[in-house]
Coordinates of N, CA and C in Angstrom, one line a residue:
X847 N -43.5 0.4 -32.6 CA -42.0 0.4 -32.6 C -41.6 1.1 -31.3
X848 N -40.8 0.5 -30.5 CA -40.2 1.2 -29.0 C -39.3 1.9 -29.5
X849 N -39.5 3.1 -28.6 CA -38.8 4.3 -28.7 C -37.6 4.1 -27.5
X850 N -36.1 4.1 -28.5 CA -34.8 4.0 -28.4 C -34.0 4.8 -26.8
X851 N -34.9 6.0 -26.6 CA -35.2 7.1 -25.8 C -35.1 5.8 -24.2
X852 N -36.4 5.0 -24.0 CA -36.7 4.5 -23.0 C -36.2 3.2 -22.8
X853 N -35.2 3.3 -23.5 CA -33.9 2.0 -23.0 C -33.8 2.4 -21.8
X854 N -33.6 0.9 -20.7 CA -32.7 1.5 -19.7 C -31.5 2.0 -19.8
X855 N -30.9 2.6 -18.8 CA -29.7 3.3 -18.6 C -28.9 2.5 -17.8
X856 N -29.1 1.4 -17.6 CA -28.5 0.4 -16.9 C -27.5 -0.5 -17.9
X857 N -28.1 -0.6 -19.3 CA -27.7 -0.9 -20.3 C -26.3 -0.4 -21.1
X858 N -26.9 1.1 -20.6 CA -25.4 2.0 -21.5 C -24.5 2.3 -20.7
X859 N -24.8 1.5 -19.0 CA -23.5 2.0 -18.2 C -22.7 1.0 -18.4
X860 N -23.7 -0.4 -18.4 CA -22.5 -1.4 -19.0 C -21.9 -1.4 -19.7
X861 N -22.4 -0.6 -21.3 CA -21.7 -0.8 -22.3 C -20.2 0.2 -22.0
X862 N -20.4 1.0 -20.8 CA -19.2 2.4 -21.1 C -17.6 1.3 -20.1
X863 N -17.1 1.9 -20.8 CA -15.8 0.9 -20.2 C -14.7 1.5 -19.6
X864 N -14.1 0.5 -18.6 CA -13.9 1.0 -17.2 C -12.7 1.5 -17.7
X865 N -12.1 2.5 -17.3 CA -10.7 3.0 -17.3 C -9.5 2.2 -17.1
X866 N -8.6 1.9 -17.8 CA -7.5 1.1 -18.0 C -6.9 1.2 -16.3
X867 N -6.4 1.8 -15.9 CA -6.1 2.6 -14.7 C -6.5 1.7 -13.7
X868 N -8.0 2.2 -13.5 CA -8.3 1.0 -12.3 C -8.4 -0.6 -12.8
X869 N -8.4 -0.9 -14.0 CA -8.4 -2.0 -13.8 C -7.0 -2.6 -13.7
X870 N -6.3 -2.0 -13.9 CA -4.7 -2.2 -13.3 C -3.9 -2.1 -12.0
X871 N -5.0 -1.1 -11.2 CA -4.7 -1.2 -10.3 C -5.2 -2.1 -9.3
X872 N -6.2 -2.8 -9.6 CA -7.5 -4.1 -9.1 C -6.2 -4.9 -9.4
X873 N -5.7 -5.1 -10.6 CA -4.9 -6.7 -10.9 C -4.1 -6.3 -9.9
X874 N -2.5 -5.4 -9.7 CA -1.9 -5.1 -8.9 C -1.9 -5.7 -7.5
X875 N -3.2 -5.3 -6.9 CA -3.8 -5.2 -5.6 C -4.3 -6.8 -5.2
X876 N -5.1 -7.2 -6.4 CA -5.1 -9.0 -6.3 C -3.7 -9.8 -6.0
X877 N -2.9 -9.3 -7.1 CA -2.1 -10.3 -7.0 C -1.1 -10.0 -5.5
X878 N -1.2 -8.5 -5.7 CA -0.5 -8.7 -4.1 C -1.2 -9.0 -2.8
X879 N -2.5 -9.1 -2.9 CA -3.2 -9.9 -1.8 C -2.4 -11.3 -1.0
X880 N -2.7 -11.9 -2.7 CA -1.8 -13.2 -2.6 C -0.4 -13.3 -1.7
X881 N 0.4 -12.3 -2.2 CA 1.7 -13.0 -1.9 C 2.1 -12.0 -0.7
X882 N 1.4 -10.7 -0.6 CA 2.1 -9.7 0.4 C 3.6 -9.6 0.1
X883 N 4.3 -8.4 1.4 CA 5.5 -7.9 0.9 C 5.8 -8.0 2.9
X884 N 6.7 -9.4 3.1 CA 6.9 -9.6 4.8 C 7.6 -8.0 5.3
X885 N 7.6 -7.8 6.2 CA 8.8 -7.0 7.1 C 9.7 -7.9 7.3
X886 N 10.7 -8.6 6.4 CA 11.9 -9.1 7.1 C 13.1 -8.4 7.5
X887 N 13.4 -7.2 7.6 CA 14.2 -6.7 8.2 C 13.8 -6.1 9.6
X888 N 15.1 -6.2 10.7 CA 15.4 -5.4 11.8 C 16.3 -4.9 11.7
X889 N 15.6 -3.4 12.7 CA 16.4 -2.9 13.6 C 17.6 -3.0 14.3
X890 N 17.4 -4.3 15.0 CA 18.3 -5.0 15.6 C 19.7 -5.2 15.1
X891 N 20.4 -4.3 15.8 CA 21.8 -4.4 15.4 C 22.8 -4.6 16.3
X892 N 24.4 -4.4 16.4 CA 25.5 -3.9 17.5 C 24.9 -2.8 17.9
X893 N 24.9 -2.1 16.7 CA 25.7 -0.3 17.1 C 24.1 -0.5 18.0
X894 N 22.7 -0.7 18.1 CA 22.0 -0.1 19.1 C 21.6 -0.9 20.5
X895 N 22.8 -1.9 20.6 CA 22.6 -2.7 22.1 C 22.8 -1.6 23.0
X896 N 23.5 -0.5 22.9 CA 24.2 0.0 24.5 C 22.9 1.3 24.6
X897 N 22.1 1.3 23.3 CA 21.3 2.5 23.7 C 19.7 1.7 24.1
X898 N 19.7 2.4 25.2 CA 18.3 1.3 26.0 C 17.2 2.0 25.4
X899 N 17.5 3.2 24.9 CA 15.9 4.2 24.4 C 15.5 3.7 22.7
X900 N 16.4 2.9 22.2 CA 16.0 2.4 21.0 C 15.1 1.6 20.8
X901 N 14.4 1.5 20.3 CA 13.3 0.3 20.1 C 13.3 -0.9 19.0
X902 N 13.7 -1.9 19.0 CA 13.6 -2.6 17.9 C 12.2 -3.3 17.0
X903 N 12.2 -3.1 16.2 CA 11.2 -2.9 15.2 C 11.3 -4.0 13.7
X904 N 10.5 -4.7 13.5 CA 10.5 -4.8 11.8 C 9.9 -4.2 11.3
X905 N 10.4 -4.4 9.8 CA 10.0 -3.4 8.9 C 10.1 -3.6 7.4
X906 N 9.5 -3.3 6.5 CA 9.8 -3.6 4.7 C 10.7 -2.7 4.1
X907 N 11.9 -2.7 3.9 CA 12.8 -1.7 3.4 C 12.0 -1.2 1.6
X908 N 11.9 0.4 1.3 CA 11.5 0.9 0.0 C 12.2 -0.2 -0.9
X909 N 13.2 -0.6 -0.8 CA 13.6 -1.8 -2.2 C 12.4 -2.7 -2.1
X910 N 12.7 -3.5 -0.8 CA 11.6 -4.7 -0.8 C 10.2 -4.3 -1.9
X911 N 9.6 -3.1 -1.3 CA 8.6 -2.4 -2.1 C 8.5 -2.0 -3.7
X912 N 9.9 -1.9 -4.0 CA 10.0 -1.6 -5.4 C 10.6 -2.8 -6.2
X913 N 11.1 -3.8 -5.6 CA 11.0 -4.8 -6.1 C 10.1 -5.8 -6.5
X914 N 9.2 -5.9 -6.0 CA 7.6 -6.4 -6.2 C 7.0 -5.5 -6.8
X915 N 6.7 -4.5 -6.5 CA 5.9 -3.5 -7.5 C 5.8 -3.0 -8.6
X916 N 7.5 -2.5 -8.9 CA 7.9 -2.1 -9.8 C 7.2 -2.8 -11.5
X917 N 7.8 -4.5 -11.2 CA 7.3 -5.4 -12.3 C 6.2 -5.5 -12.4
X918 N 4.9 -5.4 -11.6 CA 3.9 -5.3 -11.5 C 3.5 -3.8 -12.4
X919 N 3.9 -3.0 -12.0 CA 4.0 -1.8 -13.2 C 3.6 -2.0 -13.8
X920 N 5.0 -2.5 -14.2 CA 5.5 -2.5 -15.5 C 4.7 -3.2 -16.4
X921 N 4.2 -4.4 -16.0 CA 3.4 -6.0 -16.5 C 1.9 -5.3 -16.5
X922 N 1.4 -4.5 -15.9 CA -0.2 -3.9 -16.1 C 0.2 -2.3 -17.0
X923 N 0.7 -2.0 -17.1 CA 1.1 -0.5 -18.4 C 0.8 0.8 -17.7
X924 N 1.6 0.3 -16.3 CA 1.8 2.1 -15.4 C 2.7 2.5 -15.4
X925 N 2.8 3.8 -15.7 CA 4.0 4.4 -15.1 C 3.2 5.4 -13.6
X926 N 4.4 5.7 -12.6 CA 4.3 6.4 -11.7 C 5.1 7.8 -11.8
X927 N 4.8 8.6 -11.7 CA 5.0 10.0 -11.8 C 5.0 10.2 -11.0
X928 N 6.2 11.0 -10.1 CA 6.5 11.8 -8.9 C 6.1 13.3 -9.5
X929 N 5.8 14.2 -8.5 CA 5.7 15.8 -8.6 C 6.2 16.4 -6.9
X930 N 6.9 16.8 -6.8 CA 7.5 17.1 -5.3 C 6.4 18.2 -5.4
X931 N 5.3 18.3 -4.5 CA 4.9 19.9 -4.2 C 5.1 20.9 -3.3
X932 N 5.8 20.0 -2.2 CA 6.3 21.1 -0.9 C 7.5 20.5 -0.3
X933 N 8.3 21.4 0.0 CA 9.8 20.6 0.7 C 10.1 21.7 2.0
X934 N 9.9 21.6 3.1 CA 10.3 22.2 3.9 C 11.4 21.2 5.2
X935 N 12.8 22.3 5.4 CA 13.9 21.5 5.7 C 13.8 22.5 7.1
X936 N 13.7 21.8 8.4 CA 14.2 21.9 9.7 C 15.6 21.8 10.2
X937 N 16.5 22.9 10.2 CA 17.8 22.4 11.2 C 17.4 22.2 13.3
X938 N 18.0 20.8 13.4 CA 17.6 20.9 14.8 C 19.0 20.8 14.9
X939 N 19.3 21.1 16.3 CA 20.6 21.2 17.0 C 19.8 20.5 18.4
X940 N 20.5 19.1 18.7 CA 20.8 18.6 20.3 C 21.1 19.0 20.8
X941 N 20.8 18.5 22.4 CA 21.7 18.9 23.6 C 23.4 19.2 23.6
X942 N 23.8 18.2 22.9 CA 25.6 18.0 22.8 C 26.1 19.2 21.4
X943 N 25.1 20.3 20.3 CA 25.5 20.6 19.9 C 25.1 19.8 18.4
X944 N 25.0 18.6 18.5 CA 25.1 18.1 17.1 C 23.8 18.4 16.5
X945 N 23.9 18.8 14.8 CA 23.2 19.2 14.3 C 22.6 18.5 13.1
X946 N 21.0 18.9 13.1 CA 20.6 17.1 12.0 C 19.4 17.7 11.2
X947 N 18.7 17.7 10.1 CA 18.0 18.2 9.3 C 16.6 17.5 9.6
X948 N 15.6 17.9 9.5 CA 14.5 17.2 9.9 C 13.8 17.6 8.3
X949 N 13.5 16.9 7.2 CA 12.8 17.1 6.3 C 11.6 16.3 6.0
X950 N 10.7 17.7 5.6 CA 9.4 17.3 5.4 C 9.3 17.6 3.7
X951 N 8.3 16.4 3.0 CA 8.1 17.2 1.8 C 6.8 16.4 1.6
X952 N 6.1 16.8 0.4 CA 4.7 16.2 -0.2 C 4.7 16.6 -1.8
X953 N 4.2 15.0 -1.9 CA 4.4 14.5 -3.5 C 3.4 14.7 -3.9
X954 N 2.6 14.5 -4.8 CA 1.9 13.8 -6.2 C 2.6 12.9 -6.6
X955 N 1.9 11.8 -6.2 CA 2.3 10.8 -7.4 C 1.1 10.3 -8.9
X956 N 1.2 10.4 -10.0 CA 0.6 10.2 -10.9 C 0.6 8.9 -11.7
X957 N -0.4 8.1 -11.2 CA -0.3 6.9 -12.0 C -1.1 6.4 -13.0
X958 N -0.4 6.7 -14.4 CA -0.9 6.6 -15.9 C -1.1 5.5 -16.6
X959 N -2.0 5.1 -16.7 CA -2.4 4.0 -18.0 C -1.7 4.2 -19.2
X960 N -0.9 3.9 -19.8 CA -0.4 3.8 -21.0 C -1.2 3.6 -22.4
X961 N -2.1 2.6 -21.8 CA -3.0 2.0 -23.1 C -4.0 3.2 -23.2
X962 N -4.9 3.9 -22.3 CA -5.5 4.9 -22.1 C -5.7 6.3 -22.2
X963 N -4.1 6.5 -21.0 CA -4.0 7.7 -20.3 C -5.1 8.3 -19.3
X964 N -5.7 6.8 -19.0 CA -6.5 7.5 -17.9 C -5.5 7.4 -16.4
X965 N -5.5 8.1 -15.6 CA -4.8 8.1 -14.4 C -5.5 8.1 -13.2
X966 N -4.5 8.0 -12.1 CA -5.2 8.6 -11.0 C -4.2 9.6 -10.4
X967 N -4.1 9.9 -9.6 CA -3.4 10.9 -8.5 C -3.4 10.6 -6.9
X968 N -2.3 10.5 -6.5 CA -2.1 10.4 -5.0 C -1.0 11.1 -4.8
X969 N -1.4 11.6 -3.2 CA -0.7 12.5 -2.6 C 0.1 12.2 -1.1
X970 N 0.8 12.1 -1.1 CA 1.6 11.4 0.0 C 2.9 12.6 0.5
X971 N 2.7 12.1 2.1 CA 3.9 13.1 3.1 C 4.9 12.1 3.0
X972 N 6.2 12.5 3.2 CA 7.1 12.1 3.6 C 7.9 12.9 4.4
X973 N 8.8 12.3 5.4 CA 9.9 12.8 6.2 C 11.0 12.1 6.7
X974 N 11.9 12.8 7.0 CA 13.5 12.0 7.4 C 13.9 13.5 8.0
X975 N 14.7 12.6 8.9 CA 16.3 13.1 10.1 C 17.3 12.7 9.5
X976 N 18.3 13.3 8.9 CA 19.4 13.2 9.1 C 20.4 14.3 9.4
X977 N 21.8 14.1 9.7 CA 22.8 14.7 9.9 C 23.5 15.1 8.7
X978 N 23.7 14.5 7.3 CA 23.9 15.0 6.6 C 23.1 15.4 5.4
X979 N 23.5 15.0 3.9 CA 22.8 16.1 2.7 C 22.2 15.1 2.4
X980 N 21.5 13.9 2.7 CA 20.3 12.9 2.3 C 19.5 12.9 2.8
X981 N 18.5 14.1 3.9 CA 17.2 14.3 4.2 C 16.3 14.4 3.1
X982 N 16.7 15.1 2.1 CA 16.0 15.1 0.7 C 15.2 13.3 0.4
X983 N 16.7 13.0 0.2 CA 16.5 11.8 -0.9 C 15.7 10.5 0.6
X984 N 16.1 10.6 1.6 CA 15.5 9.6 2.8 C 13.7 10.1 2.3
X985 N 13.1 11.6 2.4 CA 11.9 11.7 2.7 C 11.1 11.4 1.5
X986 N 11.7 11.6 0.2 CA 11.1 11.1 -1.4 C 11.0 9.5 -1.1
X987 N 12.1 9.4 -0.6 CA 12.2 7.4 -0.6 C 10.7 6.9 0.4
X988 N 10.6 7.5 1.6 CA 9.8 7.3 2.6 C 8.4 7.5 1.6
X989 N 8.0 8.7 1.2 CA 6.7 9.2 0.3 C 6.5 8.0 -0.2
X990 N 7.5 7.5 -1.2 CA 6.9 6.4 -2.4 C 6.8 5.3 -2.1
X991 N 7.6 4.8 -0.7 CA 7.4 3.6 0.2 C 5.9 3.6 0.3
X992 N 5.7 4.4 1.0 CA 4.4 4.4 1.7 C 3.1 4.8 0.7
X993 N 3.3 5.4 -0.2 CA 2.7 5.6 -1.3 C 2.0 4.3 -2.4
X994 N 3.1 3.5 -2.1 CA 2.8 2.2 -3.1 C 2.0 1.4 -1.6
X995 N 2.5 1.3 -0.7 CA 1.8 0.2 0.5 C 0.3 0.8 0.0
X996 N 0.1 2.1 0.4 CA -1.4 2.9 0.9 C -2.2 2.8 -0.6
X997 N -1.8 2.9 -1.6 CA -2.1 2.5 -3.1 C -2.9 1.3 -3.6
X998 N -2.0 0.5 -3.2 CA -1.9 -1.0 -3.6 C -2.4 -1.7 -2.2
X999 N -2.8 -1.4 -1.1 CA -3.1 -2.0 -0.3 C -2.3 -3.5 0.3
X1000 N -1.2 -3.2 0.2 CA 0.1 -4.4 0.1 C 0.0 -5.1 2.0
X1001 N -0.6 -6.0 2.2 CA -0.6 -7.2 3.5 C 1.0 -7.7 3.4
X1002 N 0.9 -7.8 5.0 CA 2.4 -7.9 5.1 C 2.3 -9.5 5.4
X1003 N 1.5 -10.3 4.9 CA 1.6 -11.6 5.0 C 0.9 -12.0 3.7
X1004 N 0.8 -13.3 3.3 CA 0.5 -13.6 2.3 C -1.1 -14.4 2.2
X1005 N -1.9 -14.3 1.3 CA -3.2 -14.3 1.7 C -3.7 -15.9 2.1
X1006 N -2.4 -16.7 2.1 CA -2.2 -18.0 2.5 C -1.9 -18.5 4.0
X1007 N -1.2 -17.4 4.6 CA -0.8 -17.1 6.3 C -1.8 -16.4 7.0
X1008 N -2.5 -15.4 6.1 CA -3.9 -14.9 6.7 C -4.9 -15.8 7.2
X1009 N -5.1 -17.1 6.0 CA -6.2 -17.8 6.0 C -5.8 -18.8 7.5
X1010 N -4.8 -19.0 7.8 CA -4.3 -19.9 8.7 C -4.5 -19.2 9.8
X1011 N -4.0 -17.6 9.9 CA -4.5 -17.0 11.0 C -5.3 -17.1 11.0
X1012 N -6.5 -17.0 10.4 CA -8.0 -17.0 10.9 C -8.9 -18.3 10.9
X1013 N -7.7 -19.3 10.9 CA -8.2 -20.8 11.8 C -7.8 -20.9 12.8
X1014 N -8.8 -21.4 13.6 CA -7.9 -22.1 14.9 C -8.7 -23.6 15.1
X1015 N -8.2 -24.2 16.3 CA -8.6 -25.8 16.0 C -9.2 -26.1 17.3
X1016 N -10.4 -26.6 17.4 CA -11.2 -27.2 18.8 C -10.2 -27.9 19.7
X1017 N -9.9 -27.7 20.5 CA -8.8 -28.5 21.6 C -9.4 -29.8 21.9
X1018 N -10.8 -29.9 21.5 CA -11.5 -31.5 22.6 C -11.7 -32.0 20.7
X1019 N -11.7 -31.7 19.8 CA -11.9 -32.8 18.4 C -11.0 -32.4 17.6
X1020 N -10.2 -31.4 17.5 CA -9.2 -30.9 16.4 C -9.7 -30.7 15.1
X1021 N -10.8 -30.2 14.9 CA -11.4 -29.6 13.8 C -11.4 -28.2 13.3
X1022 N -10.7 -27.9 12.0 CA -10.7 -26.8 11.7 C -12.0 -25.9 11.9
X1023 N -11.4 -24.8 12.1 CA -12.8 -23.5 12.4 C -12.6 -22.3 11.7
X1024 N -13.3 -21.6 10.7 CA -12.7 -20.6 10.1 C -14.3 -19.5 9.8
X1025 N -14.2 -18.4 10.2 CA -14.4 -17.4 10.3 C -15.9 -17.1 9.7
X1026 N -16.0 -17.7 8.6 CA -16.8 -17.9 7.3 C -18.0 -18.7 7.5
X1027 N -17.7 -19.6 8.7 CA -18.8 -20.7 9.2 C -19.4 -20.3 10.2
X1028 N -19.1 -18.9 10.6 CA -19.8 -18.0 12.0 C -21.4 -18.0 11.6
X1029 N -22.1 -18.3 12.1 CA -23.5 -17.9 11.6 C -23.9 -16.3 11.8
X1030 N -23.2 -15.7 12.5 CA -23.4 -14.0 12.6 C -22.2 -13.7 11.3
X1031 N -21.4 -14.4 11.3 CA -20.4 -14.1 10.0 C -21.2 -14.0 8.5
X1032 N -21.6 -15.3 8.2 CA -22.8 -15.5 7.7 C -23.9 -14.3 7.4
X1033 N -25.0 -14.0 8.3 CA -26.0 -12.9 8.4 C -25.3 -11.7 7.7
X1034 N -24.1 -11.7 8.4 CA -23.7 -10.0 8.1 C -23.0 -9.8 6.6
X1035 N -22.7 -10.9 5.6 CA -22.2 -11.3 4.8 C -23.9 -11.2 4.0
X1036 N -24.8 -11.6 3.9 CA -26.1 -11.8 3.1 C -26.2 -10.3 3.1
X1037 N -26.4 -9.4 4.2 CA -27.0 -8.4 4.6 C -26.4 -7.3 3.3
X1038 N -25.3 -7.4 3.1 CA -24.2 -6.7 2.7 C -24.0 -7.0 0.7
X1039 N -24.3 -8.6 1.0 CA -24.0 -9.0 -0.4 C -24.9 -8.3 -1.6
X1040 N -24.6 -8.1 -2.8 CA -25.8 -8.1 -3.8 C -26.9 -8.7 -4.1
X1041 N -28.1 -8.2 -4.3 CA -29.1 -9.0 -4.5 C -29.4 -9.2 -6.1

């Protein structure tokens, strides 16, 4: 009779089951592979033509981000828990006198499995400039922006515009070429993979 003792332990790690948690946050992160979250907004405005030191920029506005994510939540059984743990507020004063708040703060955010309560924890900075009483609410906004990108690993194109970037086409036969057919692409892909 085999003694029960000298099972592998390969056996009972299978059997132990993964935390609700990550496996919500895997679907999350797949499905946003797929579709990404673009930067369609600019900078680009009136009010900053006459200032030459502005820089124009795109960018994903925090809605963009909570619009896609939020349902995503919601649809895998997260909730996200803010905890402010530090808030420290800078008054600067310019050259002309005008006066503007520079706020720094740092979160916890706690994201809970419902089905479980297994969680994880992330910790994220945020900051904002402003002139009046919304440095607060700009640098919370900023935290969770950046909190769900760095999270969820959110590509700012879609995993369909990726794949196109990383073809390009022979100029003398017009034959697709993609990345995957590199023979050093290849090697370093076996080297790496499971055996």
């Amino acid at each position: 009779m085999e003694n029960v003792q000298n099972q592998p332990k390969i056996m009972q790690q299978s059997q132990s089951r993964i935390p609700a948690i990550y496996l919500a946050i895997h679907a999350i992160q797949a499905h946003l592979a797929k579709v990404g979250i673009a930067k369609s907004h600019s900078t680009k405005s009136n009010k900053n033509k006459g200032n030459s030191n502005f820089q124009d920029y795109n960018f994903r506005s925090v809605d963009d981000i909570y619009n896609v994510v939020t349902p995503l939540l919601t649809e895998n059984n997260i909730v996200c828990i803010p905890d402010v743990k530090s808030t420290n507020v800078e008054k600067l004063v310019d050259s002309y006198g005008k006066v503007s708040h520079h706020t720094h703060i740092e979160v916890e955010y706690k994201f809970l499995s419902i089905l479980d309560e297994s969680f994880v924890t992330v910790t994220m900075a945020g900051e904002a400039k402003d002139s009046t009483d919304k440095g607060s609410q700009k640098a919370l906004s900023n935290a969770h922006k950046y909190c769900y990108i760095q999270m969820f690993s959110i590509p700012t194109k879609s995993s369909t515009d990726i794949e196109q970037s990383n073809q390009y086409y022979d100029n003398n036969n017009q034959q697709s070429y993609n990345y995957s057919q590199n023979a050093q692409y290849q090697q370093s892909a076996k080297q790496f993979s499971p055996k």
